[in-house]
Each structure stands twice: as structure tokens, then as C-alpha cells.
Amino acid sequence: MKLAICPGSFDPVTYGHLNIITRAASMFDKVVVVVMINGTKQPLFSCEERVDLLKRATAHLPNVEIDFYGGLLADYARERDATVIIKGLRALSDFEYEFQMALTNRKLNPAVETVFLTTNAEYMYLSSSLVKQVAGLGGDIREFVPPCIIQDILQKYGRNETE
Ligand code: ADP
């Protein structure tokens, strides 16, 4: 069975992430989306909340599993016996960091290959930070995230409207 891992902060999951996850799910037998800790970012949602949002947003994808890991991705890949890490690339600005991460992960776990999927042009601009900024300033986030998680995001900003 060919298993791929989709790592990220997913704070919160967006249509950009879902596009990558869906495409990965059509290429591999199983995709494990793993919520990881990014020490450089102060998250809006706890790990448990991010896992829960992802579970709801991917409920329609039978070969997608959601997990959380607090350690190194290379170790997680080894634990799960995964040989492929899937990453989405939005723009050239993503590339340098992702390239460095891919090389680091290969050093830490030579059995693992990083595969980059280019974003769907429709989602090129989309990031979790953008969703948070718009939600925090009272904007409409329906174009950015699936309906099943909108209320959870609005609630974080004390908004409770039914949109
Ligand atoms: P991180 O904090 O590790 O950057 P993110 O949750 O921001 O994690 O992103 C996880 C993965 O999803 C990364 O590979 C990122 O490039 C990809 N990604 C995020 N937004 C998009 C998007 N709009 N289109 C394609 N890939 C995306």
C-alpha cells in the first residue's frame, strides 16, 4: 500500500489545502494529513481543534486519515512506514523554504521522497493567515474555507452571524 503524508499547520484548513489533499488522495492508496507544531507561528486553533476541523472538512474522502504529531516529520514518516511527503507550492516564495525542508527531511530519513504539487491557480493567493485576517476584520470567508468550519472560525473572533 502506497501511503503519503501531507504535513502542515492547518490553522485552519483552507480550500487551498483541501485541493492538495484531494489530489493526493487520488494518487495514493492512503493519505495521512498530519497536524504539526510550527514553533515560529502562534496558532489560533489548538492541535485538537485543527484535527477536528480537518476531519470534518475531509469526511467525504474515504482514504484520508487525520493525525497529529509533535515531533519531527522524518520520524513520523518512519513510524508510519511512509515513503512520500506531499507539499503544495503556491509561488516562488514558497520554494526556497520548502526546498530546504525537503533536503533536510531527506537527510534525516533517506527513505522519504518529497513530492510537490503546484497549487490550483484559483487558490494561489490563499493561506490560513489570510483567512484569519479577513475573519478578524469582519469579512466574508466563504470563498476560502468549507461551510462546515466557518462557524468555528467566526467564533474565535466573537462573531456569530449565520452567513
Ligand atoms: P506550514 O505552517 O507548515 O507552512 P500550512 O498549513 O501553511 O503549513 O501549509 C501546509 C501545506 O499546504 C504546505 O505544503 C503549503 O505549501 C500548502 N498550502 C497551503 N496553502 C496552499 C494553497 N493555497 N495552495 C496550495 N498549497 C497550499
Coordinates of N, CA and C and ligand atoms in Angstrom, one line a residue:
M1 N 0.8 -1.2 0.0 CA 0.0 0.0 0.0 C 0.9 1.3 0.0
K2 N 0.6 2.1 -0.9 CA 1.4 3.4 -1.0 C 0.8 4.5 -0.2
L3 N 1.5 4.9 0.9 CA 1.0 5.9 1.8 C 1.7 7.2 1.7
A4 N 1.0 8.3 1.6 CA 1.6 9.6 1.5 C 1.2 10.4 2.7
I5 N 2.1 11.3 3.1 CA 1.8 12.2 4.3 C 1.7 13.6 3.8
C6 N 0.7 14.3 4.2 CA 0.5 15.7 3.9 C 0.7 16.5 5.3
P7 N 1.8 17.1 5.5 CA 2.0 17.8 6.8 C 1.7 19.3 6.7
G8 N 1.5 19.9 7.8 CA 1.2 21.3 7.8 C 0.7 21.8 9.2
S9 N 0.5 23.1 9.3 CA -0.1 23.7 10.5 C -1.6 23.6 10.4
F10 N -2.2 23.8 9.3 CA -3.6 23.8 9.0 C -4.4 24.6 10.1
D11 N -4.0 25.9 10.2 CA -4.6 26.7 11.3 C -5.4 27.9 10.7
P12 N -6.5 27.7 10.1 CA -7.3 26.5 9.9 C -7.0 26.0 8.5
V13 N -7.6 24.8 8.2 CA -7.6 24.2 6.8 C -8.3 25.1 5.9
T14 N -7.8 25.3 4.7 CA -8.5 26.1 3.7 C -8.8 25.3 2.4
Y15 N -9.5 25.9 1.4 CA -9.7 25.3 0.2 C -8.4 25.0 -0.6
G16 N -7.4 25.8 -0.3 CA -6.0 25.5 -0.9 C -5.5 24.2 -0.4
H17 N -5.5 24.0 0.9 CA -5.1 22.7 1.5 C -5.9 21.5 0.9
L18 N -7.2 21.8 0.9 CA -8.2 20.7 0.5 C -7.9 20.3 -0.9
N19 N -7.6 21.2 -1.8 CA -7.3 20.9 -3.1 C -6.1 20.0 -3.2
I20 N -5.0 20.3 -2.5 CA -3.8 19.4 -2.5 C -4.1 18.0 -1.9
I21 N -4.9 18.0 -0.8 CA -5.2 16.7 -0.1 C -6.1 15.9 -1.1
T22 N -7.1 16.5 -1.7 CA -7.9 15.7 -2.6 C -7.1 15.1 -3.8
R23 N -6.2 15.9 -4.4 CA -5.4 15.4 -5.5 C -4.5 14.3 -5.0
A24 N -3.9 14.5 -3.8 CA -3.0 13.5 -3.3 C -3.8 12.2 -3.1
A25 N -5.1 12.3 -2.6 CA -5.9 11.1 -2.3 C -6.2 10.3 -3.6
S26 N -6.2 11.0 -4.7 CA -6.5 10.3 -6.0 C -5.2 9.7 -6.5
M27 N -4.0 10.0 -6.0 CA -2.8 9.4 -6.5 C -2.2 8.3 -5.6
F28 N -2.6 8.3 -4.3 CA -2.1 7.3 -3.4 C -3.2 6.5 -2.8
D29 N -2.8 5.3 -2.3 CA -3.8 4.4 -1.7 C -4.4 5.1 -0.4
K30 N -3.5 5.7 0.3 CA -3.9 6.3 1.6 C -3.1 7.6 1.8
V31 N -3.8 8.7 2.3 CA -3.1 9.9 2.6 C -3.3 10.2 4.1
V32 N -2.3 10.4 4.8 CA -2.4 10.9 6.2 C -2.1 12.3 6.3
V33 N -3.0 13.1 6.7 CA -2.8 14.6 6.9 C -2.4 14.7 8.3
V34 N -1.2 15.3 8.5 CA -0.7 15.3 9.9 C -0.5 16.8 10.3
V35 N -1.2 17.1 11.4 CA -1.1 18.5 12.0 C 0.2 18.5 12.8
M36 N 1.1 19.5 12.5 CA 2.3 19.6 13.2 C 2.5 20.9 13.9
I37 N 3.4 20.9 14.8 CA 3.7 22.2 15.5 C 4.7 23.0 14.7
N38 N 4.4 24.2 14.4 CA 5.3 25.1 13.8 C 5.7 26.2 14.8
G39 N 6.9 26.0 15.4 CA 7.4 26.8 16.5 C 7.4 28.3 16.2
T40 N 7.4 28.7 14.9 CA 7.6 30.1 14.5 C 6.2 30.8 14.5
K41 N 5.1 30.0 14.6 CA 3.8 30.6 14.5 C 3.0 30.4 15.8
Q42 N 2.3 31.4 16.2 CA 1.4 31.3 17.3 C 0.0 30.9 16.8
P43 N -0.5 29.7 17.1 CA -1.7 29.2 16.4 C -3.0 29.8 17.0
L44 N -4.0 29.9 16.2 CA -5.3 30.4 16.6 C -6.1 29.2 17.2
F45 N -6.0 28.0 16.5 CA -6.7 26.8 17.0 C -5.7 25.9 17.7
S46 N -6.1 25.2 18.7 CA -5.3 24.2 19.3 C -5.1 23.0 18.4
C47 N -4.2 22.1 18.7 CA -3.9 21.0 17.8 C -5.2 20.1 17.7
E48 N -5.9 19.9 18.8 CA -7.1 19.1 18.8 C -8.2 19.7 17.9
E49 N -8.3 21.0 18.0 CA -9.3 21.7 17.2 C -8.9 21.6 15.7
R50 N -7.6 21.8 15.4 CA -7.2 21.7 14.0 C -7.5 20.3 13.4
V51 N -7.3 19.3 14.2 CA -7.5 17.9 13.8 C -9.0 17.8 13.5
D52 N -9.8 18.3 14.5 CA -11.3 18.2 14.3 C -11.8 18.9 13.1
L53 N -11.3 20.1 12.8 CA -11.7 20.9 11.6 C -11.3 20.1 10.3
L54 N -10.1 19.5 10.3 CA -9.7 18.7 9.2 C -10.5 17.5 9.0
K55 N -10.9 16.8 10.1 CA -11.7 15.6 10.0 C -13.1 15.9 9.3
R56 N -13.6 17.0 9.8 CA -14.9 17.4 9.2 C -14.8 17.8 7.7
A57 N -13.7 18.5 7.4 CA -13.5 19.0 6.0 C -13.2 17.9 5.0
T58 N -12.7 16.8 5.6 CA -12.3 15.7 4.7 C -13.1 14.5 4.8
A59 N -14.3 14.6 5.5 CA -15.1 13.5 5.8 C -15.6 12.7 4.6
H60 N -15.6 13.4 3.4 CA -16.1 12.8 2.2 C -14.9 12.0 1.5
L61 N -13.7 12.0 2.0 CA -12.6 11.4 1.4 C -12.2 10.1 2.2
P62 N -12.7 8.9 1.7 CA -12.5 7.7 2.5 C -11.1 7.3 2.7
N63 N -10.2 7.6 1.9 CA -8.8 7.2 2.1 C -7.9 8.2 2.7
V64 N -8.5 9.2 3.4 CA -7.8 10.3 4.1 C -7.9 10.1 5.6
E65 N -6.8 10.1 6.3 CA -6.8 10.0 7.7 C -6.2 11.3 8.3
I66 N -6.7 11.7 9.5 CA -6.1 12.9 10.1 C -5.4 12.5 11.4
D67 N -4.2 13.1 11.6 CA -3.4 12.7 12.7 C -2.7 13.9 13.3
F68 N -2.1 13.8 14.4 CA -1.3 14.9 15.0 C 0.1 14.3 15.4
Y69 N 1.1 15.1 15.2 CA 2.5 14.6 15.7 C 3.2 15.8 16.2
G70 N 3.8 15.7 17.3 CA 4.6 16.8 17.9 C 6.1 16.8 17.7
G71 N 6.5 15.8 16.9 CA 8.0 15.6 16.7 C 8.4 16.0 15.3
L72 N 9.4 15.3 14.9 CA 10.0 15.6 13.5 C 9.2 14.8 12.5
L73 N 9.0 15.4 11.3 CA 8.3 14.8 10.2 C 9.0 13.5 9.8
A74 N 10.3 13.6 9.7 CA 11.1 12.5 9.2 C 10.9 11.2 10.1
D75 N 10.7 11.5 11.4 CA 10.4 10.4 12.4 C 9.0 9.9 12.2
Y76 N 8.1 10.8 12.0 CA 6.7 10.4 11.8 C 6.6 9.5 10.5
A77 N 7.3 9.9 9.4 CA 7.3 9.1 8.2 C 7.8 7.7 8.5
R78 N 8.8 7.6 9.3 CA 9.4 6.3 9.6 C 8.4 5.5 10.4
E79 N 7.8 6.1 11.4 CA 6.8 5.4 12.2 C 5.7 4.8 11.4
R80 N 5.2 5.6 10.4 CA 4.1 5.2 9.6 C 4.5 4.4 8.4
D81 N 5.8 4.2 8.2 CA 6.3 3.5 7.0 C 5.9 4.2 5.7
A82 N 5.9 5.5 5.8 CA 5.5 6.3 4.6 C 6.8 6.7 3.8
T83 N 6.7 6.6 2.5 CA 7.9 7.0 1.7 C 7.7 8.3 0.9
V84 N 6.5 8.9 1.0 CA 6.2 10.1 0.3 C 5.6 11.2 1.2
I85 N 6.2 12.4 1.1 CA 5.7 13.6 1.7 C 5.1 14.5 0.6
I86 N 3.9 14.9 0.7 CA 3.3 15.8 -0.3 C 3.2 17.2 0.3
K87 N 3.7 18.1 -0.6 CA 3.6 19.5 -0.2 C 3.0 20.3 -1.3
G88 N 2.3 21.4 -1.0 CA 1.7 22.2 -2.0 C 2.7 23.4 -2.2
L89 N 2.8 23.8 -3.5 CA 3.6 25.0 -3.8 C 2.7 26.1 -4.4
R90 N 2.7 27.3 -3.7 CA 1.8 28.3 -4.2 C 2.6 29.2 -5.2
A91 N 3.8 29.7 -4.8 CA 4.5 30.7 -5.6 C 6.0 30.4 -5.4
L92 N 6.8 31.1 -6.1 CA 8.2 31.0 -6.0 C 8.7 31.3 -4.5
S93 N 7.9 32.1 -3.8 CA 8.3 32.4 -2.4 C 8.2 31.2 -1.5
D94 N 7.3 30.2 -1.8 CA 7.2 29.0 -1.0 C 8.5 28.1 -1.3
F95 N 9.1 28.3 -2.5 CA 10.0 27.3 -2.9 C 11.3 27.2 -2.1
E96 N 11.9 28.3 -1.7 CA 13.1 28.2 -1.0 C 13.0 27.5 0.3
Y97 N 12.0 27.8 1.1 CA 11.8 27.2 2.3 C 11.4 25.7 2.2
E98 N 10.6 25.4 1.2 CA 10.2 24.0 1.0 C 11.3 23.2 0.5
F99 N 12.2 23.8 -0.3 CA 13.3 23.1 -0.9 C 14.3 22.7 0.3
Q100 N 14.5 23.7 1.2 CA 15.3 23.4 2.3 C 14.8 22.3 3.2
M101 N 13.4 22.4 3.5 CA 12.8 21.4 4.3 C 12.9 20.0 3.6
A102 N 12.7 19.9 2.3 CA 12.8 18.6 1.6 C 14.2 18.0 1.7
L103 N 15.2 18.9 1.6 CA 16.6 18.4 1.7 C 16.9 17.9 3.1
T104 N 16.4 18.7 4.1 CA 16.6 18.3 5.5 C 15.9 17.0 5.8
N105 N 14.7 16.9 5.4 CA 13.9 15.6 5.6 C 14.6 14.4 5.0
R106 N 15.2 14.6 3.8 CA 15.9 13.5 3.1 C 17.1 13.1 3.9
K107 N 17.8 14.1 4.5 CA 19.0 13.8 5.3 C 18.6 13.0 6.5
L108 N 17.5 13.4 7.2 CA 17.0 12.8 8.4 C 16.4 11.4 8.1
N109 N 15.8 11.3 7.0 CA 15.2 10.0 6.6 C 15.3 9.8 5.1
P110 N 16.4 9.1 4.7 CA 16.7 8.9 3.3 C 15.7 8.1 2.5
A111 N 14.8 7.4 3.2 CA 13.8 6.6 2.6 C 12.6 7.4 2.1
V112 N 12.6 8.7 2.5 CA 11.4 9.5 2.2 C 11.6 10.5 1.0
E113 N 10.7 10.6 0.1 CA 10.8 11.5 -1.0 C 9.7 12.6 -0.9
T114 N 10.1 13.8 -1.1 CA 9.1 14.9 -1.0 C 8.6 15.2 -2.5
V115 N 7.3 15.2 -2.6 CA 6.6 15.4 -3.9 C 5.9 16.8 -3.8
F116 N 6.1 17.6 -4.8 CA 5.4 18.9 -4.8 C 4.3 19.0 -5.8
L117 N 3.1 19.4 -5.3 CA 2.0 19.6 -6.2 C 1.8 21.1 -6.4
T118 N 1.7 21.6 -7.6 CA 1.5 23.0 -7.8 C 0.1 23.3 -7.5
T119 N -0.1 24.5 -6.8 CA -1.5 24.9 -6.4 C -2.4 25.0 -7.7
N120 N -3.6 24.9 -7.4 CA -4.6 25.2 -8.4 C -4.6 26.8 -8.5
A121 N -4.5 27.3 -9.7 CA -4.4 28.8 -9.8 C -5.4 29.5 -9.0
E122 N -6.6 28.9 -8.9 CA -7.7 29.5 -8.1 C -7.3 29.8 -6.7
Y123 N -6.4 29.0 -6.1 CA -6.1 29.1 -4.7 C -4.7 29.6 -4.5
M124 N -4.1 30.2 -5.5 CA -2.7 30.6 -5.4 C -2.5 31.6 -4.3
Y125 N -3.4 32.5 -4.1 CA -3.3 33.6 -3.1 C -3.7 33.1 -1.7
L126 N -4.3 32.0 -1.6 CA -4.9 31.6 -0.3 C -4.0 31.0 0.7
S127 N -4.1 31.5 2.0 CA -3.3 30.9 3.1 C -4.2 31.0 4.3
S128 N -3.8 30.2 5.4 CA -4.5 30.3 6.6 C -4.5 31.7 7.2
S129 N -3.3 32.3 7.1 CA -3.2 33.7 7.7 C -4.2 34.7 7.0
L130 N -4.3 34.5 5.7 CA -5.3 35.4 5.1 C -6.7 35.2 5.6
V131 N -7.1 33.9 5.8 CA -8.4 33.6 6.3 C -8.6 34.3 7.7
K132 N -7.6 34.2 8.5 CA -7.7 34.7 9.9 C -7.8 36.2 9.8
Q133 N -7.0 36.8 8.9 CA -7.0 38.3 8.8 C -8.4 38.8 8.4
V134 N -8.9 38.1 7.3 CA -10.3 38.5 6.8 C -11.3 38.3 7.9
A135 N -11.3 37.1 8.5 CA -12.3 36.8 9.6 C -12.2 37.8 10.7
G136 N -11.0 38.1 11.1 CA -10.8 39.1 12.2 C -11.3 40.5 12.0
L137 N -11.3 40.8 10.7 CA -11.7 42.2 10.3 C -13.2 42.2 9.8
G138 N -13.9 41.2 10.1 CA -15.3 41.2 9.8 C -15.7 40.8 8.3
G139 N -14.7 40.2 7.6 CA -15.0 39.9 6.2 C -15.7 38.5 6.0
D140 N -16.0 38.3 4.7 CA -16.7 37.1 4.3 C -15.6 36.0 4.0
I141 N -15.6 34.9 4.6 CA -14.6 33.9 4.4 C -15.2 32.6 3.6
R142 N -16.4 32.8 3.1 CA -17.0 31.6 2.4 C -16.2 31.1 1.2
E143 N -15.5 32.0 0.5 CA -14.7 31.7 -0.7 C -13.4 30.9 -0.3
F144 N -13.1 30.9 1.0 CA -11.8 30.4 1.5 C -11.8 29.1 2.2
V145 N -12.9 28.8 2.9 CA -12.9 27.6 3.7 C -14.3 26.9 3.5
P146 N -14.4 25.6 3.8 CA -15.7 24.9 3.6 C -16.7 25.3 4.6
P147 N -18.0 25.2 4.3 CA -19.1 25.7 5.1 C -19.0 25.0 6.5
C148 N -18.6 23.8 6.6 CA -18.7 23.0 7.9 C -17.7 23.6 8.9
I149 N -16.8 24.5 8.6 CA -15.9 25.0 9.6 C -16.0 26.5 9.8
I150 N -16.9 27.2 9.0 CA -17.0 28.6 9.1 C -17.3 29.1 10.5
Q151 N -18.3 28.5 11.1 CA -18.7 29.0 12.5 C -17.6 28.9 13.5
D152 N -16.8 27.8 13.4 CA -15.7 27.6 14.3 C -14.7 28.8 14.2
I153 N -14.5 29.3 13.0 CA -13.5 30.4 12.8 C -14.1 31.7 13.3
L154 N -15.4 31.9 12.9 CA -16.0 33.2 13.3 C -16.1 33.3 14.8
Q155 N -16.4 32.2 15.5 CA -16.5 32.2 16.9 C -15.2 32.6 17.6
K156 N -14.1 32.3 17.0 CA -12.8 32.7 17.6 C -12.6 34.2 17.6
Y157 N -13.4 34.9 16.7 CA -13.3 36.4 16.7 C -14.6 37.0 17.3
G158 N -15.3 36.2 18.0 CA -16.5 36.7 18.7 C -17.6 37.1 17.7
R159 N -17.6 36.5 16.5 CA -18.6 36.7 15.5 C -19.5 35.5 15.5
N160 N -20.8 35.7 15.5 CA -21.7 34.5 15.5 C -22.8 34.6 14.4
E161 N -22.6 35.4 13.4 CA -23.7 35.6 12.4 C -23.9 34.3 11.7
T162 N -25.1 34.0 11.2 CA -25.3 32.9 10.3 C -25.3 33.5 8.9
E163 N -24.2 33.1 8.2 CA -24.0 33.7 6.9 C -24.6 32.9 5.8
Ligands
ADP1 P1 3.1 25.4 7.3 O1 2.8 26.2 8.5 O2 3.9 24.1 7.5 O3 3.5 26.2 6.1 P2 0.5 25.3 6.2 O4 -0.7 24.7 7.0 O5 0.5 26.7 6.0 O6 1.7 24.7 6.9 O7 0.5 24.6 4.8 C1 0.6 23.2 4.7 C2 0.9 22.8 3.2 O8 -0.1 23.2 2.4 C3 2.2 23.4 2.7 O9 2.8 22.5 1.8 C4 1.7 24.6 1.9 O10 2.6 24.9 0.8 C5 0.4 24.0 1.3 N1 -0.6 25.0 1.0 C6 -1.1 26.0 1.8 N2 -2.0 26.8 1.2 C7 -2.0 26.3 -0.1 C8 -2.7 26.8 -1.3 N3 -3.5 27.8 -1.3 N4 -2.4 26.1 -2.4 C9 -1.6 25.0 -2.4 N5 -0.9 24.6 -1.3 C10 -1.1 25.2 -0.2

